[in-house]
PDB file of C-alpha atoms in Angstrom:
ATOM      1  CA  MET X  20     211.214 117.429 108.419  1.00  0.00           C
ATOM      2  CA  GLN X  21     210.541 114.411 110.644  1.00  0.00           C
ATOM      3  CA  ASP X  22     209.130 112.523 107.642  1.00  0.00           C
ATOM      4  CA  HIS X  23     212.485 113.000 105.877  1.00  0.00           C
ATOM      5  CA  TYR X  24     214.305 111.437 108.826  1.00  0.00           C
ATOM      6  CA  LYS X  25     211.933 108.454 108.870  1.00  0.00           C
ATOM      7  CA  LYS X  26     212.650 107.812 105.190  1.00  0.00           C
ATOM      8  CA  ALA X  27     216.383 108.234 105.723  1.00  0.00           C
ATOM      9  CA  LEU X  28     216.238 105.761 108.613  1.00  0.00           C
ATOM     10  CA  ILE X  29     214.891 103.081 106.254  1.00  0.00           C
ATOM     11  CA  TYR X  30     217.980 103.454 104.071  1.00  0.00           C
ATOM     12  CA  PHE X  31     220.331 103.616 107.062  1.00  0.00           C
ATOM     13  CA  LYS X  32     218.962 100.295 108.303  1.00  0.00           C
ATOM     14  CA  LEU X  33     219.783  98.792 104.918  1.00  0.00           C
ATOM     15  CA  PHE X  34     223.291 100.210 105.048  1.00  0.00           C
ATOM     16  CA  ILE X  35     223.875  99.142 108.654  1.00  0.00           C
ATOM     17  CA  GLU X  36     222.971  95.561 107.757  1.00  0.00           C
ATOM     18  CA  TYR X  37     225.325  95.621 104.801  1.00  0.00           C
ATOM     19  CA  PHE X  38     228.235  97.593 106.289  1.00  0.00           C
ATOM     20  CA  VAL X  39     228.018  96.420 109.925  1.00  0.00           C
ATOM     21  CA  LYS X  40     231.392  94.641 109.879  1.00  0.00           C
ATOM     22  CA  MET X  41     233.221  97.183 107.725  1.00  0.00           C
ATOM     23  CA  GLU X  42     235.292 100.146 108.830  1.00  0.00           C
ATOM     24  CA  VAL X  43     233.751 103.359 107.456  1.00  0.00           C
ATOM     25  CA  GLY X  44     237.079 104.599 106.130  1.00  0.00           C
ATOM     26  CA  LYS X  45     237.540 101.406 104.117  1.00  0.00           C
ATOM     27  CA  ILE X  46     234.164 101.419 102.358  1.00  0.00           C
ATOM     28  CA  ASN X  47     234.633 102.031  98.638  1.00  0.00           C
ATOM     29  CA  LYS X  48     232.447 102.672  95.600  1.00  0.00           C
ATOM     30  CA  SER X  49     232.079  98.984  94.735  1.00  0.00           C
ATOM     31  CA  ASP X  50     230.900  98.235  98.300  1.00  0.00           C
ATOM     32  CA  ILE X  51     228.233 100.906  97.964  1.00  0.00           C
ATOM     33  CA  LEU X  52     227.125  99.623  94.558  1.00  0.00           C
ATOM     34  CA  ARG X  53     226.809  96.106  95.994  1.00  0.00           C
ATOM     35  CA  SER X  54     224.684  97.435  98.848  1.00  0.00           C
ATOM     36  CA  LEU X  55     222.384  99.153  96.345  1.00  0.00           C
ATOM     37  CA  ALA X  56     222.296  96.282  93.834  1.00  0.00           C
ATOM     38  CA  LYS X  57     218.676  95.394  94.570  1.00  0.00           C
ATOM     39  CA  TYR X  58     217.543  98.879  93.491  1.00  0.00           C
ATOM     40  CA  GLU X  59     219.588  98.647  90.319  1.00  0.00           C
ATOM     41  CA  LYS X  60     218.342  95.127  89.550  1.00  0.00           C
ATOM     42  CA  GLU X  61     214.705  96.132  90.084  1.00  0.00           C
ATOM     43  CA  GLN X  62     215.239  99.390  88.122  1.00  0.00           C
ATOM     44  CA  LYS X  63     214.156 101.520  91.100  1.00  0.00           C
ATOM     45  CA  ARG X  64     215.931 104.679  90.021  1.00  0.00           C
ATOM     46  CA  ALA X  65     214.284 106.998  92.562  1.00  0.00           C
ATOM     47  CA  SER X  66     215.140 104.722  95.506  1.00  0.00           C
ATOM     48  CA  PHE X  67     218.684 104.307  94.204  1.00  0.00           C
ATOM     49  CA  VAL X  68     219.133 108.081  93.926  1.00  0.00           C
ATOM     50  CA  LYS X  69     217.687 108.700  97.425  1.00  0.00           C
ATOM     51  CA  ALA X  70     219.909 106.047  98.953  1.00  0.00           C
ATOM     52  CA  THR X  71     222.979 107.371  97.139  1.00  0.00           C
ATOM     53  CA  ASN X  72     222.231 110.937  98.252  1.00  0.00           C
ATOM     54  CA  ILE X  73     221.909 109.820 101.875  1.00  0.00           C
ATOM     55  CA  LEU X  74     225.265 108.075 101.600  1.00  0.00           C
ATOM     56  CA  LYS X  75     226.844 111.176 100.041  1.00  0.00           C
ATOM     57  CA  VAL X  76     225.704 113.246 103.023  1.00  0.00           C
ATOM     58  CA  PHE X  77     226.859 110.586 105.492  1.00  0.00           C
ATOM     59  CA  PHE X  78     230.336 110.359 103.957  1.00  0.00           C
ATOM     60  CA  ALA X  79     230.615 114.165 103.785  1.00  0.00           C
ATOM     61  CA  TRP X  80     229.928 114.185 107.540  1.00  0.00           C
ATOM     62  CA  ALA X  81     232.470 111.378 108.058  1.00  0.00           C
ATOM     63  CA  ILE X  82     235.105 113.414 106.192  1.00  0.00           C
ATOM     64  CA  GLU X  83     234.419 116.433 108.414  1.00  0.00           C
ATOM     65  CA  LYS X  84     234.829 114.223 111.491  1.00  0.00           C
ATOM     66  CA  ASN X  85     238.073 112.710 110.102  1.00  0.00           C
ATOM     67  CA  ILE X  86     236.534 109.242 110.019  1.00  0.00           C
ATOM     68  CA  CYS X  87     237.371 108.795 106.348  1.00  0.00           C
ATOM     69  CA  GLU X  88     239.365 110.661 103.719  1.00  0.00           C
ATOM     70  CA  TYR X  89     237.072 110.629 100.674  1.00  0.00           C
ATOM     71  CA  ASN X  90     233.429 110.233  99.730  1.00  0.00           C
ATOM     72  CA  PRO X  91     233.012 107.000  97.745  1.00  0.00           C
ATOM     73  CA  ALA X  92     229.351 107.770  97.035  1.00  0.00           C
ATOM     74  CA  SER X  93     230.179 111.039  95.288  1.00  0.00           C
ATOM     75  CA  THR X  94     231.461 109.301  92.152  1.00  0.00           C
ATOM     76  CA  ILE X  95     228.405 107.121  91.515  1.00  0.00           C
ATOM     77  CA  ASN X  96     226.917 107.981  88.129  1.00  0.00           C
ATOM     78  CA  THR X  97     223.188 107.192  88.143  1.00  0.00           C
ATOM     79  CA  PHE X  98     222.890 108.040  84.451  1.00  0.00           C
ATOM     80  CA  ALA X  99     225.490 105.400  83.568  1.00  0.00           C
ATOM     81  CA  LEU X 100     223.584 102.753  85.552  1.00  0.00           C
ATOM     82  CA  PHE X 101     220.006 103.604  84.596  1.00  0.00           C
ATOM     83  CA  GLY X 102     220.226 105.660  81.432  1.00  0.00           C
ATOM     84  CA  LYS X 103     218.175 108.764  80.840  1.00  0.00           C
ATOM     85  CA  ALA X 104     215.233 109.276  83.193  1.00  0.00           C
ATOM     86  CA  LYS X 105     211.834 108.692  81.627  1.00  0.00           C
ATOM     87  CA  GLU X 106     210.003 111.890  80.871  1.00  0.00           C
ATOM     88  CA  THR X 107     206.393 112.226  81.913  1.00  0.00           C
ATOM     89  CA  HIS X 108     204.237 114.615  79.947  1.00  0.00           C
ATOM     90  CA  HIS X 109     201.032 115.873  81.472  1.00  0.00           C
ATOM     91  CA  MET X 110     197.956 117.034  79.651  1.00  0.00           C
ATOM     92  CA  HIS X 111     197.966 120.742  79.010  1.00  0.00           C
ATOM     93  CA  LEU X 112     195.229 123.046  80.178  1.00  0.00           C
ATOM     94  CA  SER X 113     192.879 123.415  77.252  1.00  0.00           C
ATOM     95  CA  ASN X 114     189.576 124.386  78.845  1.00  0.00           C
ATOM     96  CA  LEU X 115     189.731 128.176  79.148  1.00  0.00           C
ATOM     97  CA  ILE X 116     186.886 128.354  81.695  1.00  0.00           C
ATOM     98  CA  LYS X 117     188.704 125.909  84.003  1.00  0.00           C
ATOM     99  CA  VAL X 118     191.989 127.780  83.570  1.00  0.00           C
ATOM    100  CA  ILE X 119     190.357 131.075  84.542  1.00  0.00           C
ATOM    101  CA  ALA X 120     188.658 129.441  87.545  1.00  0.00           C
ATOM    102  CA  LEU X 121     191.964 127.955  88.645  1.00  0.00           C
ATOM    103  CA  LYS X 122     193.747 131.305  88.284  1.00  0.00           C
ATOM    104  CA  ASN X 123     191.039 133.067  90.304  1.00  0.00           C
ATOM    105  CA  SER X 124     191.259 130.433  93.036  1.00  0.00           C
ATOM    106  CA  ILE X 125     195.010 130.941  93.259  1.00  0.00           C
ATOM    107  CA  VAL X 126     194.730 134.747  93.272  1.00  0.00           C
ATOM    108  CA  ASN X 127     192.085 134.623  96.022  1.00  0.00           C
ATOM    109  CA  TYR X 128     194.086 132.186  98.179  1.00  0.00           C
ATOM    110  CA  TYR X 129     194.873 133.902 101.481  1.00  0.00           C
ATOM    111  CA  GLY X 130     197.477 131.509 102.821  1.00  0.00           C
ATOM    112  CA  SER X 131     201.174 131.721 102.150  1.00  0.00           C
ATOM    113  CA  TYR X 132     202.009 134.349  99.550  1.00  0.00           C
ATOM    114  CA  GLN X 133     205.006 132.250  98.482  1.00  0.00           C
ATOM    115  CA  LEU X 134     202.715 129.328  97.705  1.00  0.00           C
ATOM    116  CA  ARG X 135     200.346 131.624  95.793  1.00  0.00           C
ATOM    117  CA  LEU X 136     203.237 133.077  93.794  1.00  0.00           C
ATOM    118  CA  CYS X 137     204.639 129.624  92.971  1.00  0.00           C
ATOM    119  CA  ALA X 138     201.215 128.332  91.917  1.00  0.00           C
ATOM    120  CA  LEU X 139     200.672 131.329  89.627  1.00  0.00           C
ATOM    121  CA  LEU X 140     204.124 130.920  88.149  1.00  0.00           C
ATOM    122  CA  GLN X 141     203.439 127.246  87.453  1.00  0.00           C
ATOM    123  CA  LEU X 142     200.122 128.126  85.857  1.00  0.00           C
ATOM    124  CA  TYR X 143     201.690 130.770  83.610  1.00  0.00           C
ATOM    125  CA  ILE X 144     204.483 128.422  82.575  1.00  0.00           C
ATOM    126  CA  ALA X 145     202.038 125.595  81.832  1.00  0.00           C
ATOM    127  CA  THR X 146     199.838 127.606  79.498  1.00  0.00           C
TER     128      THR X 146
END
């Protein structure tokens, strides 16, 4: 959980630098898009989405605290800016001996049963 906060802090520093002289309630969608322009320009979709999500949560909090009336980040359409996300296809499991060994390793794992169940489910879906 602490790792999540460290990553979020990186984005907050970016936003603080950009929005330091602005009143939170007066920040609009175009202000947010300008603050995230470097991610859009460099085609860093994942960073753009993370930053936008952090802003959505921040503005939702600000609404609850009556600091602002609407969430300007909630209307940002990543698909419209970046297009469809690139799909990554991974090699399928074709060596039966390795698949059986992997399944046995998962079945014999004595840690978290949730992790074991998820790993088995992924294996069954992948084959």
